[in-house]
Coordinates of C-alpha atoms and ligand atoms in Angstrom, one line a residue:
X1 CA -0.4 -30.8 -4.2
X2 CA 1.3 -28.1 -4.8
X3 CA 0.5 -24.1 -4.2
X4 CA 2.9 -20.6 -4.6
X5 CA 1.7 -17.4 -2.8
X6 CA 2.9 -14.0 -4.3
X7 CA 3.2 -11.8 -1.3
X8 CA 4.4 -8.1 -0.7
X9 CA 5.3 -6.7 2.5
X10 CA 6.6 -3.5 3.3
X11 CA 7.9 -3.9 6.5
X12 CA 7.6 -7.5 7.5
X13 CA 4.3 -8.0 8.7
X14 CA 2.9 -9.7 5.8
X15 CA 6.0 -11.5 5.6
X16 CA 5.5 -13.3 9.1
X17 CA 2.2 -13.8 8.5
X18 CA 2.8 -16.0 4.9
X19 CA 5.8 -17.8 6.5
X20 CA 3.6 -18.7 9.3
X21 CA 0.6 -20.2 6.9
X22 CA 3.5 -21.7 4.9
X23 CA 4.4 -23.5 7.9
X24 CA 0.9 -24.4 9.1
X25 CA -0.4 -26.0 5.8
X26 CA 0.3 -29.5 6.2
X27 CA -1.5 -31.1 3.2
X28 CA 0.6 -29.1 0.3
X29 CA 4.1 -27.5 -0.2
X30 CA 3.9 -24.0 -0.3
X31 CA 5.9 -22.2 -2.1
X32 CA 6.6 -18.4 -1.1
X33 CA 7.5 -15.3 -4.0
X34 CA 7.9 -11.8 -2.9
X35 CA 6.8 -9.9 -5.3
X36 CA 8.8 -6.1 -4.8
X37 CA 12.4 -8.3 -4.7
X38 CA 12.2 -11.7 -5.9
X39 CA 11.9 -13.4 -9.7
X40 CA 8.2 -13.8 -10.6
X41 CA 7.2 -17.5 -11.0
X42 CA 4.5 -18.1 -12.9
X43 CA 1.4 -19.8 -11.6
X44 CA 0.4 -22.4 -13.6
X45 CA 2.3 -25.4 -12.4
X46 CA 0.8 -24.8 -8.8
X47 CA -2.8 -26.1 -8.1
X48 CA -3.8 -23.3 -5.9
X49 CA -2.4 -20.0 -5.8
X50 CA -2.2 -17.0 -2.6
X51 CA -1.9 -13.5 -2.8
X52 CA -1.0 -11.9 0.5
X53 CA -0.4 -8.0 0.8
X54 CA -1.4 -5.5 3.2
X55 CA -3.9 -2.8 3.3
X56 CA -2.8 0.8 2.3
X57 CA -5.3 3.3 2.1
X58 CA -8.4 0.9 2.7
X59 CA -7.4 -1.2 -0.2
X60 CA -4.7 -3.3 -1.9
X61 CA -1.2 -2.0 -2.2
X62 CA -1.0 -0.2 -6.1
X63 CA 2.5 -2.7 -6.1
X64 CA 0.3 -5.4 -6.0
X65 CA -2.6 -4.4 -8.1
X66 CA -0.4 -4.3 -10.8
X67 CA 1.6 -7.3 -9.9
X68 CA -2.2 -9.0 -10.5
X69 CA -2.6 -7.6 -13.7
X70 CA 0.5 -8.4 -15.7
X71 CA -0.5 -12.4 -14.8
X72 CA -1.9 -14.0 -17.4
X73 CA -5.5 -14.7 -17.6
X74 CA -6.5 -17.9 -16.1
X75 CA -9.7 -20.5 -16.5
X76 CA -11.2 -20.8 -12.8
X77 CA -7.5 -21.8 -11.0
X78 CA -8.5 -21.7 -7.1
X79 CA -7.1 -18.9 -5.0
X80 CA -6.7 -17.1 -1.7
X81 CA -6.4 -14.1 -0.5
X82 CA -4.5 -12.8 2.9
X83 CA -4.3 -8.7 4.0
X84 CA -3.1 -7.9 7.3
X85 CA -4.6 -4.1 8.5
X86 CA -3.1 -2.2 11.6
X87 CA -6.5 -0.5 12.1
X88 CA -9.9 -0.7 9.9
X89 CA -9.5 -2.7 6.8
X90 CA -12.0 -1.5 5.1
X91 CA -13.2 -3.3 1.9
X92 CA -9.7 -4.0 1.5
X93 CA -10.0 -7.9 1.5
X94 CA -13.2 -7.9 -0.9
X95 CA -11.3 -5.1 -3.7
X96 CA -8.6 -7.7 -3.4
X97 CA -10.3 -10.7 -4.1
X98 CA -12.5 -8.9 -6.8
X99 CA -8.6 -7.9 -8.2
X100 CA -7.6 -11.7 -8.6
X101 CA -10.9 -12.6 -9.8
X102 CA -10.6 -10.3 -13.0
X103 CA -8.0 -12.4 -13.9
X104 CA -10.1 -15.4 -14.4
X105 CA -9.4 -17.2 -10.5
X106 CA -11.6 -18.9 -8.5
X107 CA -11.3 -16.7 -4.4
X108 CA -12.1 -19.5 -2.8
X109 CA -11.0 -18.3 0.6
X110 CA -10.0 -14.7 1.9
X111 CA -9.0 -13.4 5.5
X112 CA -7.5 -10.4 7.0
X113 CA -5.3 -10.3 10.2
X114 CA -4.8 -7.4 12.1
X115 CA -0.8 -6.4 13.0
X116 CA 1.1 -4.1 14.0
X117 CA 0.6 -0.3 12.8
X118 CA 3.3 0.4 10.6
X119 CA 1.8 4.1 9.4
X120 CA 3.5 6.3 10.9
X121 CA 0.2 9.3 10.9
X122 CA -1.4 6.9 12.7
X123 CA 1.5 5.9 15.5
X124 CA 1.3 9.2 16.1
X125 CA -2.1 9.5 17.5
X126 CA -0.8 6.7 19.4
X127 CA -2.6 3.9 17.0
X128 CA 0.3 1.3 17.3
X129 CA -1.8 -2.1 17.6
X130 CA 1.1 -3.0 19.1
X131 CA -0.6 -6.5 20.7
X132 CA -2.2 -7.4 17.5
X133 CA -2.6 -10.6 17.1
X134 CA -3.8 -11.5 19.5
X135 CA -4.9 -15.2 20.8
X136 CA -8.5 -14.8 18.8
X137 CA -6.8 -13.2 16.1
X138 CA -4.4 -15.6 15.8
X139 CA -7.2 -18.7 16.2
X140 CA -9.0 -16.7 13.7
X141 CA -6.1 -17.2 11.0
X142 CA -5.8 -20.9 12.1
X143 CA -9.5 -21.5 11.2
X144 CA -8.4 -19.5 7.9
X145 CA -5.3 -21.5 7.0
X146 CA -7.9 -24.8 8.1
X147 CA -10.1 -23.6 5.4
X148 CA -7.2 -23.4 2.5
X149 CA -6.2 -26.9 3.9
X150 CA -9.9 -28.1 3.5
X151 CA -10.0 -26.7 -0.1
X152 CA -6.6 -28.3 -0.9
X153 CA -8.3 -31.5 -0.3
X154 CA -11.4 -30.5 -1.9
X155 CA -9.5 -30.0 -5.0
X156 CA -6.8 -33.2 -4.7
X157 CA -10.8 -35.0 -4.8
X158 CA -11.7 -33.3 -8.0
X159 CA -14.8 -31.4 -6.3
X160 CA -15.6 -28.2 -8.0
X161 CA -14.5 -25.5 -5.8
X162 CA -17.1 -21.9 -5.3
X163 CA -16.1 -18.7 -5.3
X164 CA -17.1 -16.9 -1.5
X165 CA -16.8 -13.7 -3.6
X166 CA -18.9 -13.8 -6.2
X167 CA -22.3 -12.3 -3.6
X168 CA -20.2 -9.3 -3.3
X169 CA -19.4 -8.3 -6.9
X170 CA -21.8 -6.5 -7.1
X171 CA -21.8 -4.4 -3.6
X172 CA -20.7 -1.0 -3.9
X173 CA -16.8 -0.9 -2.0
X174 CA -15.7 1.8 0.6
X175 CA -12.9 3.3 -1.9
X176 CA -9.8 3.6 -1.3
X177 CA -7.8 6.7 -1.3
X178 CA -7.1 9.0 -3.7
X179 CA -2.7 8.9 -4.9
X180 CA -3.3 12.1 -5.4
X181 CA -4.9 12.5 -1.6
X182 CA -2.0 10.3 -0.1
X183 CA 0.9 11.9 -1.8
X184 CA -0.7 15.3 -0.6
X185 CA -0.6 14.2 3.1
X186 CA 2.5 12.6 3.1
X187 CA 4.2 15.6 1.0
X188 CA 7.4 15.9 -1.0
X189 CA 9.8 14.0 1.5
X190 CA 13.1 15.5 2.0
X191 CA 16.7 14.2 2.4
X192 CA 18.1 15.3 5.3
X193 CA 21.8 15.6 4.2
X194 CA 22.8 16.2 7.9
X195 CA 21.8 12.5 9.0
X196 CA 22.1 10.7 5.9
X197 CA 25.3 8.3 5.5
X198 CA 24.2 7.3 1.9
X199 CA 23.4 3.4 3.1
X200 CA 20.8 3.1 0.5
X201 CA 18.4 1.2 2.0
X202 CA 15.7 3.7 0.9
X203 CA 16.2 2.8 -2.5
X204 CA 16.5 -1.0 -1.8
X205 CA 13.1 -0.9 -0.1
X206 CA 11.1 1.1 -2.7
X207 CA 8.7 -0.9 -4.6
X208 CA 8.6 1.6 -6.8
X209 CA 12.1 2.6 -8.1
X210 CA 11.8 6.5 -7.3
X211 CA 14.7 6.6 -5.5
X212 CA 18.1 6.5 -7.1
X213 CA 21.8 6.7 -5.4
X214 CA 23.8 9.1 -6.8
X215 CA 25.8 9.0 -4.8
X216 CA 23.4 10.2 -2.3
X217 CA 19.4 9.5 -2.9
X218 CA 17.5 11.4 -5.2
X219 CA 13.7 10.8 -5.2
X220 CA 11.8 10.7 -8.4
X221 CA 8.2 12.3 -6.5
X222 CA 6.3 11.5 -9.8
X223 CA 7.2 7.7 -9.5
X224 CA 6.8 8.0 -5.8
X225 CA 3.3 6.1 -4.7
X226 CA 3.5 7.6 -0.7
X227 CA 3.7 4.1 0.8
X228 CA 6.5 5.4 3.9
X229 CA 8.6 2.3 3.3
X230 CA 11.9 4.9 3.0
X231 CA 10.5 7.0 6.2
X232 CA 9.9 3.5 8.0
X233 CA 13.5 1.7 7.5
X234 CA 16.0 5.0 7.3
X235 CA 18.4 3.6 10.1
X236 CA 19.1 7.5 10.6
X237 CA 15.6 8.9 10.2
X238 CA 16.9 11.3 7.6
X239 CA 13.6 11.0 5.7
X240 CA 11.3 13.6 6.3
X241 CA 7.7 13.8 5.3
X242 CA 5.4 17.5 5.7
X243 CA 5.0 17.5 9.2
X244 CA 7.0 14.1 10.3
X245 CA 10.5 14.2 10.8
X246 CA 11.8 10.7 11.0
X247 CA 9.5 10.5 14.3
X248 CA 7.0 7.3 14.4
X249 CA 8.9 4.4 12.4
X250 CA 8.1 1.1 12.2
X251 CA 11.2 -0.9 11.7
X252 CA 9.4 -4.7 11.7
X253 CA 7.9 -6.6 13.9
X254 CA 9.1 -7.5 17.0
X255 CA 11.2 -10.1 18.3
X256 CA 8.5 -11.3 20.7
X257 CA 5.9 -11.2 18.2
X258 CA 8.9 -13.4 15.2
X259 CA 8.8 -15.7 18.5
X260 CA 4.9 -15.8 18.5
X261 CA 4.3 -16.6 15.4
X262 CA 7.6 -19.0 14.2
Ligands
LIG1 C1 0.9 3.9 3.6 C2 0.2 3.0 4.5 C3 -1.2 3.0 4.4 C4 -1.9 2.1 5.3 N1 -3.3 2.1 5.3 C5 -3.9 1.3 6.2 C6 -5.4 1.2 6.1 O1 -6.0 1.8 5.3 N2 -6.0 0.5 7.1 C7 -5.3 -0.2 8.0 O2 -5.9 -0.9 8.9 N3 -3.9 -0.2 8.1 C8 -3.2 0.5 7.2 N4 -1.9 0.5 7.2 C9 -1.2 -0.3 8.1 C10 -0.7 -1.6 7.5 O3 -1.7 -2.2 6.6 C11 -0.3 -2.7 8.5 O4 0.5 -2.2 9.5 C12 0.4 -3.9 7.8 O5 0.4 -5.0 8.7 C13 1.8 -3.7 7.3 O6 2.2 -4.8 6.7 P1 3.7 -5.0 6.1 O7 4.6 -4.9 7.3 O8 3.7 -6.4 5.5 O9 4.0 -3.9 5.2 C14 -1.2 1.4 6.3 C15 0.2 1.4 6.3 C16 0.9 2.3 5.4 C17 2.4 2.3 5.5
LIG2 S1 18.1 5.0 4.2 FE1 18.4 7.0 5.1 S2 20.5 7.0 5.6 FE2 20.3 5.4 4.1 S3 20.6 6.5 2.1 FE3 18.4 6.5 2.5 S4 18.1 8.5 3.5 FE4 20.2 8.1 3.6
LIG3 S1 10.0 7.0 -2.4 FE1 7.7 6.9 -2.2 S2 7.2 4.9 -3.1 FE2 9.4 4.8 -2.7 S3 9.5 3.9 -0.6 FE3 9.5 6.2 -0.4 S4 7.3 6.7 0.0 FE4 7.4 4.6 -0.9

């Protein structure tokens, strides 16, 4: 059996978490496909098929939501879905499932695991989550990552698979927030010319392509989606937001927490 799961992580959190169920899945290989750097596979040689993101604004990540979109419409393939949160995730899980169902697959199992805080408005009211997982978090995913490896088997045994979803389709979501909201509070963020060596790491980790080196980074603000992955991983902290000044980064998760979950 074979499965793929499209992830996309802004600073690494999601990224440990896939690698981890990669590992843990012993009755299929898994294959892995970030979706922000890596060529798109399609899904139909796979017999199940993960999406793993995070949740931005009590929902899925706009990268992601379009990423689910441009697949092509499938007849009932089965599927999972993975968020991690730093705080309150919201109806983030159920949007995202009811996302990947609209494209004709079966949510079979969904799950979201709380990590580090990686926003920095939130780090600054001293929201880090900084021990998330913890040990019931973490035996909470394990029962999750039990459940995909029960389904894998379900489906090697030809049994028709149900969709945990479909109750909620019709329950009114908490919404996410508004772009327009989100760009508002994070502002028009500003190069500071003072700190910046030109590395261009800003642009390498925008999912988004608004930034472009030339030679020094220029921000495109109407391509700009206010996900802080610049602010986050400027070695210099030369990105500035409204009111944040390069103050509050998260640069990935930590070595104790890579060790805790390798
Ligand atoms: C722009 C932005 C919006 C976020 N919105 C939420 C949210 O609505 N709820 C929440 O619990 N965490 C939120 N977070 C925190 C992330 O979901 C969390 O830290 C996640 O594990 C980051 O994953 P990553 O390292 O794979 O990007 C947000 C983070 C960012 C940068
Ligand atoms: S990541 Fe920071 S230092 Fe590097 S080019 Fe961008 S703004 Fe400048
Ligand atoms: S320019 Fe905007 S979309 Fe791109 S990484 Fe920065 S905040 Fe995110």
């Amino acid at each position: 059996m074979r499965g793929i799961v499209y992830y996309y992580s802004s600073t690494g959190n999601t990224k440990l978490a896939v690698n981890y169920l990669k590992k843990h899945i012993l009755n299929a290989e898994i294959d892995l496909c970030d979706i922000a750097n890596e060529k798109i596979v399609i899904p139909d040689d796979y017999d199940i098929v993960g999406f793993a993101s995070f949740a931005e604004y009590l929902g899925p990540p706009t990268l992601m939501k379009n990423f689910i979109e441009s697949l092509s419409m499938q007849n009932g393939k089965p599927a999972f879905v993975l968020n991690t949160f730093g705080g309150f995730t919201g109806q983030t899980q159920t949007e995202f499932a009811k996302q990947v169902e609209a494209r004709g697959f079966r949510v079979v199992v969904g799950h979201s695991l709380k990590m580090p805080m990686n926003y920095p408005p939130m780090k600054r009211k001293g929201k880090h989550s900084e021990n998330a997982p913890t040990t019931k978090d973490m035996s909470n995913f394990n029962d999750y990552i039990g459940r995909i490896g029960k389904s894998i088997s379900q489906i090697e045994k030809g049994e028709e698979l149900k969709s945990i979803f479909g109750a909620f389709s019709l329950k009114k979501l908490v919404p996410s927030m508004s772009r327009d909201k989100v760009k508002k509070d994070f502002g028009i963020q500003q190069i500071d010319k003072e700190k910046c060596i030109n590395c261009g790491n800003c642009a390498r980790v925008c999912g988004y392509n608004a930034i472009e080196m030339s030679p020094s980074p220029v921000v495109d603000h109407n391509k700009c989606n206010g996900c802080w992955a610049c602010y986050n991983q400027c070695p210099k902290q030369a990105i500035h937001a409204r009111s944040f000044k390069g103050e509050h980064q998260y640069k990935g998760p930590s070595k104790e927490l890579i060790d805790r979950m390798s």
